[in-house]
């Protein structure tokens, strides 16, 4: 969240706004769905969505299949802001990559792949009913 706030600060946004903009940039969604997918309280997402609507970055539109709810949709201005955030994010990533040791990253990747293989093997073994036999 802190790095997201750093990335979005120069665009007068925040990590929370970026998260909601990113979700509705993918497709219009209800506040409840956004909150559920992000693991946040609906009320906190509602507050962010309301701010985005008030700033003209998003709008509420009727939900075609559920009249009780509204969809939050990105406006063209919101798409511009989201694009600017993604540009800042790419710049941040380019900066970070210069600080990382490629050999160390290769070792980390190898270790994670090894852990992944072990987990996959164990999940496959125990998913065939072997968990009860193993106890």
Coordinates of C-alpha atoms in Angstrom, one line a residue:
X1 CA 0.0 0.0 0.0
X2 CA 2.8 2.4 0.8
X3 CA 4.5 1.9 -2.6
X4 CA 1.1 2.3 -4.2
X5 CA 0.6 5.6 -2.4
X6 CA 4.1 6.7 -3.6
X7 CA 3.3 5.8 -7.2
X8 CA -0.1 7.6 -7.2
X9 CA 0.8 10.6 -5.1
X10 CA 1.9 12.8 -8.0
X11 CA -1.4 12.1 -9.8
X12 CA -3.4 13.1 -6.7
X13 CA -4.6 9.6 -6.1
X14 CA -4.1 6.8 -3.6
X15 CA -3.6 3.1 -3.5
X16 CA -7.3 2.6 -2.5
X17 CA -8.5 4.7 -5.5
X18 CA -6.1 2.8 -7.8
X19 CA -7.5 -0.5 -6.7
X20 CA -11.0 0.5 -7.4
X21 CA -10.1 2.3 -10.7
X22 CA -8.2 -0.9 -11.8
X23 CA -11.2 -3.1 -11.0
X24 CA -13.7 -1.0 -12.9
X25 CA -11.1 -0.4 -15.7
X26 CA -11.3 -4.1 -16.3
X27 CA -15.1 -4.1 -16.4
X28 CA -18.0 -2.2 -14.7
X29 CA -18.8 -3.9 -11.4
X30 CA -21.0 -3.4 -8.3
X31 CA -19.4 -2.0 -5.2
X32 CA -20.3 -5.2 -3.4
X33 CA -18.4 -7.3 -6.0
X34 CA -15.4 -5.1 -5.9
X35 CA -15.3 -5.2 -2.1
X36 CA -15.7 -9.0 -2.1
X37 CA -13.0 -9.6 -4.7
X38 CA -10.6 -7.2 -2.9
X39 CA -11.4 -8.5 0.6
X40 CA -12.5 -5.1 1.8
X41 CA -15.6 -3.9 3.6
X42 CA -18.3 -2.8 1.2
X43 CA -18.6 0.5 3.0
X44 CA -14.9 1.4 2.5
X45 CA -15.2 0.6 -1.2
X46 CA -18.4 2.6 -1.4
X47 CA -16.7 5.7 0.1
X48 CA -13.9 5.4 -2.5
X49 CA -16.3 4.9 -5.4
X50 CA -18.3 7.9 -4.3
X51 CA -15.2 10.1 -4.3
X52 CA -14.3 8.8 -7.8
X53 CA -17.8 9.6 -9.0
X54 CA -17.6 13.1 -7.5
X55 CA -14.3 13.7 -9.2
X56 CA -15.7 12.5 -12.6
X57 CA -13.4 9.5 -12.7
X58 CA -16.2 7.0 -12.5
X59 CA -20.0 7.0 -12.8
X60 CA -22.9 4.9 -11.5
X61 CA -25.1 3.2 -14.0
X62 CA -28.1 0.9 -13.8
X63 CA -27.4 -2.8 -13.5
X64 CA -29.2 -4.5 -16.3
X65 CA -30.1 -7.7 -14.3
X66 CA -30.4 -6.3 -10.7
X67 CA -32.4 -3.1 -10.3
X68 CA -31.4 -2.9 -6.6
X69 CA -27.7 -2.2 -7.4
X70 CA -25.7 0.1 -9.6
X71 CA -22.6 -0.7 -11.5
X72 CA -19.5 1.5 -11.1
X73 CA -18.0 2.3 -14.5
X74 CA -14.8 4.1 -15.6
X75 CA -15.2 7.5 -17.4
X76 CA -12.8 8.7 -20.1
X77 CA -11.2 11.0 -17.5
X78 CA -10.9 8.0 -15.2
X79 CA -9.3 6.0 -17.9
X80 CA -6.7 8.8 -18.4
X81 CA -5.9 8.8 -14.7
X82 CA -5.7 5.0 -14.6
X83 CA -3.3 5.1 -17.6
X84 CA -1.2 7.7 -15.9
X85 CA -1.0 5.5 -12.8
X86 CA 0.1 2.5 -14.9
X87 CA 2.8 4.7 -16.5
X88 CA 4.0 5.7 -13.0
X89 CA 3.9 2.0 -11.9
X90 CA 6.0 0.9 -14.9
X91 CA 8.5 3.6 -14.1
X92 CA 8.6 2.5 -10.5
X93 CA 9.2 -1.1 -11.6
X94 CA 12.0 0.0 -14.0
X95 CA 13.6 1.8 -11.0
X96 CA 13.3 -1.2 -8.7
X97 CA 14.7 -3.7 -11.2
X98 CA 18.0 -1.8 -11.2
X99 CA 18.3 -2.4 -7.5
X100 CA 18.0 -6.1 -7.7
X101 CA 20.8 -8.7 -8.1
X102 CA 20.0 -10.9 -11.2
X103 CA 21.9 -13.9 -9.7
X104 CA 20.0 -13.6 -6.5
X105 CA 16.7 -13.4 -8.3
X106 CA 17.6 -16.5 -10.3
X107 CA 18.3 -18.4 -7.0
X108 CA 14.9 -17.2 -5.6
X109 CA 13.1 -18.3 -8.8
X110 CA 14.8 -21.7 -8.6
X111 CA 13.9 -22.1 -4.9
X112 CA 10.2 -21.1 -5.5
X113 CA 9.9 -23.5 -8.4
X114 CA 11.3 -26.3 -6.2
X115 CA 8.8 -25.5 -3.5
X116 CA 6.0 -25.4 -6.1
X117 CA 7.0 -28.9 -7.5
X118 CA 7.0 -30.3 -3.9
X119 CA 3.6 -28.8 -3.1
X120 CA 2.1 -30.0 -6.4
X121 CA 3.4 -33.5 -5.8
X122 CA 2.0 -33.6 -2.2
X123 CA -1.3 -32.2 -3.2
X124 CA -1.7 -34.8 -6.0
X125 CA -0.6 -37.6 -3.6
X126 CA -3.0 -36.6 -0.8
X127 CA -5.9 -35.6 -3.1
X128 CA -6.2 -39.3 -4.1
X129 CA -7.3 -40.2 -0.5
X130 CA -3.8 -40.9 0.8
X131 CA -4.2 -38.3 3.6
X132 CA -6.2 -40.6 5.8
X133 CA -3.8 -43.5 5.1
X134 CA -0.8 -41.4 6.0
X135 CA -2.0 -40.4 9.5

